[in-house]
Each structure stands twice: as structure tokens, then as C-alpha cells.
């Protein structure tokens, strides 16, 4: 009878109200592919600071998530993210472990997003290879100077007879923050892309106008196509044809990349734009016009996130994607991606950089 009474007490105990909290961890691009990511915290339902308390699941490249159920009476929790041990906890850009992440559960939405630049035991790798710099490179089209930087693939010096495709990138001074050399070297090592030369054109104080095809963008596109490219082809072992010449950029650089492949298809055959939102400029469709007959084949990749700095980008980017299709682009040559919790930041772009690089450089 006593045992029955105990069971009755258990099954008749009131069910405490619960609340759900989504935790998102955006890990560094170089995180090992077989890594397990965990969240832990100060509450008993969070493991009471056990380093591998709650496993997270992969949402999309380098982004993990888990939904937690906590008693409604809990008003605040402290969280941390690890790879299973306290030696491998999340660290800031300087390599120091993060302070506890405090989540106020009295406010909504109840979402905690960890933006992790590196791990305490696994610092961000130094970029492989090195850049050759050409400072004060003159643009007759724009009548200004800028730095041009060139990154050579690992096998450039080993194979003296080989010629290489070339990827031209805007905002060249940020190539290291984007981890271009790191990501491309790893893709080459895995034989997922062809070896390629990367040429970065630093931006100037007039960046906004130069990356806007309705202002100085046409002159900038001609500068890359008619001044930078001939110099690179003379100086390095390139494959100079349009089928081996590509362009990529982020933010405003995304818009000018698409404009360049559309309007200078005599030079470029593929373009990629990350955090693309150029349809916010109502003039943008005017320079993405029906191609001449017969059109040269070309490919375009565009993407954006849906978080923080990229919030609302679909309002402009999806109509642009549909506009490109309406202008006759084949869906097989046009890739449009949206990344949950993707932000307008170099860390986020580096996490998904392998996708546009494979789009451009994989046969």
C-alpha cells in the first residue's frame, strides 16, 4: 500500500510550466568537421557547468543549434559553448575564453546566439602562403591609386608549366579576415576545386560610388577588366580566357560583382556575391538588361543571411533573383542561398566561403 501511495503522489504531482530557449552557436570556419559542439550552463537542466552537457545539432555550415526546455520560473541563465571539454571552450578574437553568456528569459524572443571567432585550444590558423603587394596601383579609368594584392596557390611555384584561373575580389584589404587563403587551400587539398590565383583590389574612400554601377561602377569594372587583368596576365601564369576569369565580393562588392559579369561578359564568366542586397537601389535593374544574342554563358551565385545586419535582405535579393531569371538566365546557372542566423560580418562570410568558391572553381 505504501508503494502504491508513493506512485500516486508521483503521478499526481503538478506539472510545472515550461519555456523553450533556442541556442545557436556559429563556430569558426576551421572547426574540425567531426567536432561535437555542446552548450552548458548554471541551471540543473543545463548540466550545471558540465562541459559536454547538451549536444547541439548542425543547422548549416558552421552553425549549430539546440532547443532547451526550462522551467518557467527561471528568469535568467548563464551559458557557455564548448567542444566537449573546458580546454576547448569558445574564445574571443584574442583567444581568451568568453565570459558567461547571460540570457534574460523575461524578454523575447528567447534566442541566444554565440558568434565564436576561435577556440581556446585551437587558435585561428595563420593564412597559408603570402601576398605580393602592388601599392599605389594607378587606375586611368578612375584617376586614383589603390593597392593590389596577389595570392598564389600552394602549387604555383612547384608546377612551372601550369596556368591558373584567376579570381578577382573587391575589398582586397579584408581577404585575410575573410580567410580566403585558408579556405581555398583546404578546398584545393581536398581536390574539391581547381587551384587558382586570387587578386584583391583594395577599396578606396570612394568605395560606395565605385561599387555602384549607376555612379562610378562602370569605370571601376573597366579598371578591373582593362587595367588590372592585363597586368596580372602579363605578370603571372594565368589562363586568360573568360572561362577562367571570375569575380567575387561581399556587401556592396556583391552588387558590383554581378554587374561586372553581366556587363563585361567578354572578360568574366562567373560571379559570386555574399550578402547581396542591391535591389534596394531602384536603379539596379537598369544595368542588368537582356543579354545580346547570342549571349555568352555565365553563372551567378548570390546569398544573404537573415540575422542582425542581413535582416530583411530577402526583400531585395529575391526580386533580383527572379529578375535575373526573367531576363533569361537558366536556373542551373543561378544559385541563390539564404543562411539562417547569417550576419553581415567577415566571420559569417568566412563560414560559408567554401560554397561560392566551389561554385566558381569546381568543374
Coordinates of C-alpha atoms in Angstrom, one line a residue:
X1 CA 0.0 0.0 0.0
X2 CA 2.8 2.3 0.8
X3 CA 4.4 1.8 -2.6
X4 CA 1.1 2.4 -4.3
X5 CA 0.7 5.7 -2.3
X6 CA 4.1 6.8 -3.4
X7 CA 3.3 6.1 -7.1
X8 CA 0.0 8.1 -6.7
X9 CA 2.0 11.0 -5.4
X10 CA 4.4 10.9 -8.3
X11 CA 1.7 10.7 -11.0
X12 CA -0.4 13.3 -9.4
X13 CA 2.4 15.9 -8.9
X14 CA 1.7 19.1 -10.7
X15 CA 3.5 19.7 -14.0
X16 CA 5.5 22.9 -13.8
X17 CA 5.1 25.3 -16.7
X18 CA 8.0 25.2 -19.1
X19 CA 9.6 27.7 -21.5
X20 CA 11.8 27.0 -24.6
X21 CA 15.1 28.7 -25.4
X22 CA 16.9 28.3 -28.7
X23 CA 20.7 28.4 -28.5
X24 CA 22.7 28.9 -31.7
X25 CA 26.5 28.6 -32.0
X26 CA 28.2 30.0 -35.0
X27 CA 31.6 28.3 -34.9
X28 CA 34.9 29.2 -36.6
X29 CA 35.2 28.1 -40.2
X30 CA 38.2 25.9 -39.4
X31 CA 36.4 23.9 -36.7
X32 CA 37.1 20.2 -37.4
X33 CA 34.3 18.6 -39.4
X34 CA 33.9 15.7 -36.9
X35 CA 33.8 18.1 -33.9
X36 CA 30.9 17.8 -31.4
X37 CA 29.5 21.1 -30.1
X38 CA 27.9 21.4 -26.7
X39 CA 26.2 24.0 -24.6
X40 CA 26.2 24.1 -20.8
X41 CA 25.1 26.4 -18.1
X42 CA 24.4 27.2 -14.5
X43 CA 21.0 25.5 -14.2
X44 CA 20.5 21.8 -13.4
X45 CA 18.6 21.4 -16.7
X46 CA 21.7 22.8 -18.4
X47 CA 24.1 20.4 -16.9
X48 CA 25.4 22.6 -14.0
X49 CA 28.6 23.5 -16.0
X50 CA 29.3 20.0 -17.2
X51 CA 31.5 20.7 -20.3
X52 CA 29.7 18.3 -22.6
X53 CA 26.2 18.7 -21.0
X54 CA 23.9 19.2 -24.1
X55 CA 24.9 18.2 -27.6
X56 CA 24.0 20.6 -30.4
X57 CA 23.0 19.7 -34.0
X58 CA 24.3 21.1 -37.3
X59 CA 21.9 23.6 -38.8
X60 CA 24.0 24.6 -41.8
X61 CA 27.8 25.1 -42.5
X62 CA 29.5 26.0 -39.2
X63 CA 26.2 26.8 -37.4
X64 CA 24.8 24.6 -34.6
X65 CA 21.5 24.8 -32.7
X66 CA 19.6 23.2 -29.9
X67 CA 16.2 24.0 -28.2
X68 CA 16.2 23.8 -24.5
X69 CA 13.2 23.4 -22.2
X70 CA 13.5 25.2 -18.9
X71 CA 11.0 25.8 -16.0
X72 CA 9.1 29.0 -16.5
X73 CA 10.2 30.1 -13.0
X74 CA 13.7 30.5 -14.3
X75 CA 14.3 34.2 -15.2
X76 CA 17.9 34.2 -16.3
X77 CA 20.5 31.6 -17.3
X78 CA 24.3 31.7 -17.8
X79 CA 25.6 29.7 -20.8
X80 CA 28.9 28.6 -22.5
X81 CA 29.7 26.6 -25.6
X82 CA 32.5 24.0 -25.8
X83 CA 33.8 21.2 -28.0
X84 CA 33.3 18.8 -25.0
X85 CA 36.0 20.0 -22.6
X86 CA 36.8 23.2 -20.7
X87 CA 40.1 23.3 -22.6
X88 CA 38.2 23.5 -25.8
X89 CA 35.6 26.2 -24.9
X90 CA 34.7 29.1 -27.1
X91 CA 37.1 32.0 -27.2
X92 CA 37.1 35.6 -28.4
X93 CA 39.1 37.0 -31.3
X94 CA 42.2 37.3 -29.0
X95 CA 42.0 33.6 -27.9
X96 CA 40.6 34.3 -24.4
X97 CA 37.7 32.2 -23.1
X98 CA 34.4 34.1 -23.3
X99 CA 32.6 35.3 -20.2
X100 CA 29.4 33.6 -19.4
X101 CA 26.7 34.3 -21.9
X102 CA 23.7 35.7 -19.9
X103 CA 20.2 35.2 -21.3
X104 CA 17.3 37.2 -19.9
X105 CA 14.3 34.9 -20.1
X106 CA 11.8 37.6 -19.2
X107 CA 12.2 39.1 -22.7
X108 CA 11.5 37.6 -26.1
X109 CA 12.4 36.1 -28.4
X110 CA 14.2 33.6 -26.3
X111 CA 17.2 33.0 -28.6
X112 CA 20.9 33.1 -27.6
X113 CA 23.3 33.4 -30.5
X114 CA 27.0 32.7 -29.9
X115 CA 29.3 34.2 -32.5
X116 CA 32.5 32.3 -31.9
X117 CA 35.7 33.6 -33.7
X118 CA 38.0 30.9 -32.4
X119 CA 38.5 28.1 -29.8
X120 CA 40.6 28.4 -26.6
X121 CA 42.7 25.4 -27.6
X122 CA 42.5 25.9 -31.3
X123 CA 43.5 29.4 -32.4
X124 CA 42.7 30.7 -35.8
X125 CA 45.3 29.4 -38.3
X126 CA 47.7 31.9 -39.9
X127 CA 46.8 32.4 -43.5
X128 CA 48.8 30.0 -45.7
X129 CA 51.0 31.4 -48.4
X130 CA 51.7 35.1 -48.8
X131 CA 50.5 38.1 -50.8
X132 CA 52.5 40.1 -53.2
X133 CA 51.6 43.8 -52.9
X134 CA 51.4 46.4 -55.6
X135 CA 50.9 49.7 -53.7
X136 CA 49.8 52.8 -55.4
X137 CA 48.5 51.0 -58.5
X138 CA 47.1 53.6 -60.8
X139 CA 43.7 53.5 -62.4
X140 CA 43.4 55.6 -65.5
X141 CA 39.6 54.9 -65.5
X142 CA 39.0 56.4 -62.1
X143 CA 42.2 58.5 -61.8
X144 CA 43.1 57.3 -58.4
X145 CA 45.6 54.9 -56.7
X146 CA 45.0 51.7 -54.7
X147 CA 46.8 48.6 -53.5
X148 CA 46.5 45.4 -55.5
X149 CA 47.4 42.2 -53.7
X150 CA 48.0 38.8 -55.3
X151 CA 47.7 35.4 -53.5
X152 CA 49.3 32.4 -55.3
X153 CA 48.0 28.8 -54.7
X154 CA 50.3 26.3 -53.0
X155 CA 51.4 24.6 -56.2
X156 CA 52.1 27.7 -58.2
X157 CA 55.9 27.6 -57.7
X158 CA 56.1 23.8 -57.9
X159 CA 54.4 23.4 -61.3
X160 CA 56.2 25.9 -63.6
X161 CA 54.2 24.8 -66.7
X162 CA 50.8 25.1 -65.2
X163 CA 48.5 28.0 -65.9
X164 CA 45.8 29.1 -63.4
X165 CA 42.3 30.6 -63.4
X166 CA 42.1 33.9 -61.6
X167 CA 39.5 35.1 -59.1
X168 CA 39.3 38.9 -58.7
X169 CA 37.9 40.1 -55.4
X170 CA 36.9 43.5 -54.1
X171 CA 37.8 45.0 -50.7
X172 CA 41.2 43.3 -51.0
X173 CA 42.4 44.5 -47.7
X174 CA 39.9 42.2 -46.0
X175 CA 41.0 39.0 -47.7
X176 CA 42.7 37.6 -44.6
X177 CA 39.6 38.4 -42.4
X178 CA 37.5 36.5 -44.9
X179 CA 40.0 33.6 -44.7
X180 CA 40.3 33.3 -48.5
X181 CA 43.7 31.7 -48.4
X182 CA 42.8 29.3 -45.6
X183 CA 39.5 28.1 -47.2
X184 CA 40.9 27.9 -50.7
X185 CA 44.0 26.0 -49.6
X186 CA 41.8 23.4 -47.8
X187 CA 39.5 23.0 -50.8
X188 CA 42.5 22.6 -53.1
X189 CA 43.9 20.0 -50.8
X190 CA 40.7 18.0 -50.9
X191 CA 40.6 18.3 -54.7
X192 CA 37.2 20.0 -54.5
X193 CA 38.2 23.0 -56.6
X194 CA 40.9 23.9 -59.1
X195 CA 44.0 25.8 -57.9
X196 CA 43.5 29.5 -58.6
X197 CA 45.2 32.8 -58.3
X198 CA 43.3 35.4 -56.1
X199 CA 43.7 39.1 -56.9
X200 CA 42.4 41.5 -54.4
X201 CA 41.7 45.2 -55.3
X202 CA 41.7 47.3 -52.1
X203 CA 38.8 49.7 -51.9
X204 CA 39.2 53.5 -51.7
X205 CA 37.5 56.3 -49.8
X206 CA 35.0 56.3 -52.8
X207 CA 34.0 52.7 -52.2
X208 CA 30.2 53.3 -52.2
X209 CA 30.3 55.0 -55.6
X210 CA 32.8 52.7 -57.2
X211 CA 30.8 49.6 -56.3
X212 CA 27.6 51.3 -57.6
X213 CA 27.2 50.7 -61.4
X214 CA 24.9 53.7 -61.7
X215 CA 27.7 56.1 -60.4
X216 CA 31.3 55.1 -60.8
X217 CA 30.8 51.4 -61.1
X218 CA 31.2 51.1 -64.9
X219 CA 34.6 52.9 -64.7
X220 CA 35.6 50.5 -61.8
X221 CA 34.5 47.5 -63.8
X222 CA 36.6 48.7 -66.8
X223 CA 39.5 49.3 -64.4
X224 CA 39.5 45.7 -63.3
X225 CA 38.8 44.3 -66.7
X226 CA 41.1 46.5 -68.8
X227 CA 43.9 47.6 -66.5
X228 CA 44.2 45.1 -63.6
X229 CA 43.6 41.9 -65.6
X230 CA 46.1 42.7 -68.4
X231 CA 48.7 43.4 -65.7
X232 CA 48.0 40.1 -63.9
X233 CA 48.1 38.2 -67.2
X234 CA 51.5 39.7 -68.1
X235 CA 53.0 39.1 -64.6
X236 CA 51.7 35.6 -63.7
X237 CA 50.9 32.3 -65.4
X238 CA 47.2 32.8 -65.9
X239 CA 44.6 31.1 -68.0
X240 CA 43.5 34.5 -69.5
X241 CA 40.2 33.4 -71.2
X242 CA 36.9 34.5 -69.8
X243 CA 36.0 30.9 -69.0
X244 CA 38.8 31.0 -66.4
X245 CA 38.2 34.5 -65.1
X246 CA 35.9 35.1 -62.1
X247 CA 34.8 37.9 -59.7
X248 CA 33.5 37.9 -56.2
X249 CA 32.6 40.4 -53.5
X250 CA 30.6 40.9 -50.3
X251 CA 28.0 43.5 -49.4
X252 CA 28.4 46.4 -51.9
X253 CA 31.1 44.3 -53.5
X254 CA 28.4 41.6 -54.2
X255 CA 26.4 44.0 -56.3
X256 CA 29.3 45.2 -58.4
X257 CA 30.4 41.6 -59.0
X258 CA 27.0 40.7 -60.5
X259 CA 27.0 43.9 -62.6
X260 CA 30.5 43.1 -63.9
X261 CA 29.8 39.5 -65.1
X262 CA 26.6 40.8 -66.7
X263 CA 28.1 43.8 -68.5
X264 CA 31.6 42.6 -69.1
X265 CA 30.9 39.0 -70.0
X266 CA 33.7 39.4 -72.6
X267 CA 36.1 39.2 -69.7
X268 CA 34.2 37.4 -66.8
X269 CA 32.2 34.1 -66.9
X270 CA 31.2 33.6 -63.2
X271 CA 30.4 35.9 -60.3
X272 CA 29.6 35.4 -56.6
X273 CA 28.1 38.0 -54.2
X274 CA 27.7 37.3 -50.5
X275 CA 25.2 39.4 -48.5
X276 CA 23.8 40.6 -51.8
X277 CA 21.1 43.3 -51.4
X278 CA 21.5 45.6 -54.4
X279 CA 17.8 45.7 -55.3
X280 CA 17.4 48.3 -52.5
X281 CA 18.8 50.6 -55.2
X282 CA 15.9 51.0 -57.6
X283 CA 18.4 51.8 -60.4
X284 CA 20.0 48.3 -60.1
X285 CA 17.8 46.5 -62.7
X286 CA 18.7 49.1 -65.4
X287 CA 22.2 47.7 -65.8
X288 CA 21.1 44.1 -65.6
X289 CA 19.4 44.0 -69.0
X290 CA 18.6 41.3 -71.5
X291 CA 21.8 39.8 -72.9
X292 CA 22.8 40.3 -76.5
X293 CA 22.1 37.4 -78.9
X294 CA 23.7 35.0 -78.7
X295 CA 24.6 35.5 -75.0
X296 CA 27.9 34.3 -73.6
X297 CA 27.2 31.6 -71.0
X298 CA 27.9 32.8 -67.4
X299 CA 27.0 31.8 -63.8
X300 CA 26.0 33.8 -60.8
X301 CA 25.9 32.9 -57.1
X302 CA 24.2 35.3 -54.6
X303 CA 23.3 34.8 -50.9
X304 CA 22.5 36.5 -47.7
X305 CA 21.7 35.8 -44.1
X306 CA 18.5 36.5 -42.1
X307 CA 20.0 37.8 -38.8
X308 CA 21.1 41.2 -37.5
X309 CA 22.9 43.1 -40.3
X310 CA 21.4 40.9 -43.0
X311 CA 17.8 41.1 -41.7
X312 CA 15.3 42.0 -44.5
X313 CA 17.7 41.3 -47.3
X314 CA 15.3 38.8 -48.9
X315 CA 13.0 41.8 -49.7
X316 CA 15.6 43.0 -52.2
X317 CA 17.5 39.9 -53.2
X318 CA 14.7 37.5 -54.0
X319 CA 13.2 40.0 -56.5
X320 CA 16.6 40.4 -58.1
X321 CA 16.9 36.6 -58.4
X322 CA 13.5 36.5 -60.0
X323 CA 14.5 39.4 -62.3
X324 CA 17.7 37.6 -63.4
X325 CA 15.5 34.5 -64.3
X326 CA 13.1 36.7 -66.2
X327 CA 16.0 38.2 -68.2
X328 CA 16.8 34.7 -69.5
X329 CA 19.2 33.3 -67.0
X330 CA 19.0 29.5 -66.6
X331 CA 18.1 28.3 -63.1
X332 CA 21.0 25.9 -63.4
X333 CA 23.4 28.8 -63.8
X334 CA 22.0 30.9 -60.9
X335 CA 22.4 29.9 -57.3
X336 CA 20.5 31.7 -54.5
X337 CA 21.2 30.8 -50.9
X338 CA 19.7 32.0 -47.6
X339 CA 21.6 31.2 -44.4
X340 CA 19.7 31.1 -41.0
X341 CA 21.4 33.4 -38.5
X342 CA 23.8 34.6 -41.1
X343 CA 25.1 38.1 -40.3
X344 CA 26.7 40.9 -42.2
X345 CA 30.2 40.2 -41.0
X346 CA 33.6 38.8 -42.1
X347 CA 33.3 35.9 -39.6
X348 CA 29.9 34.8 -41.2
X349 CA 31.2 35.2 -44.7
X350 CA 34.3 33.1 -43.9
X351 CA 32.0 30.3 -42.5
X352 CA 30.3 29.8 -45.9
X353 CA 33.0 31.0 -48.2
X354 CA 33.7 27.4 -49.3
X355 CA 30.3 27.4 -51.1
X356 CA 30.8 30.3 -53.5
X357 CA 34.4 29.2 -54.0
X358 CA 33.2 25.7 -55.1
X359 CA 30.6 27.4 -57.3
X360 CA 33.3 29.4 -59.0
X361 CA 36.2 26.9 -59.1
X362 CA 34.7 23.4 -59.2
X363 CA 34.3 22.0 -62.7

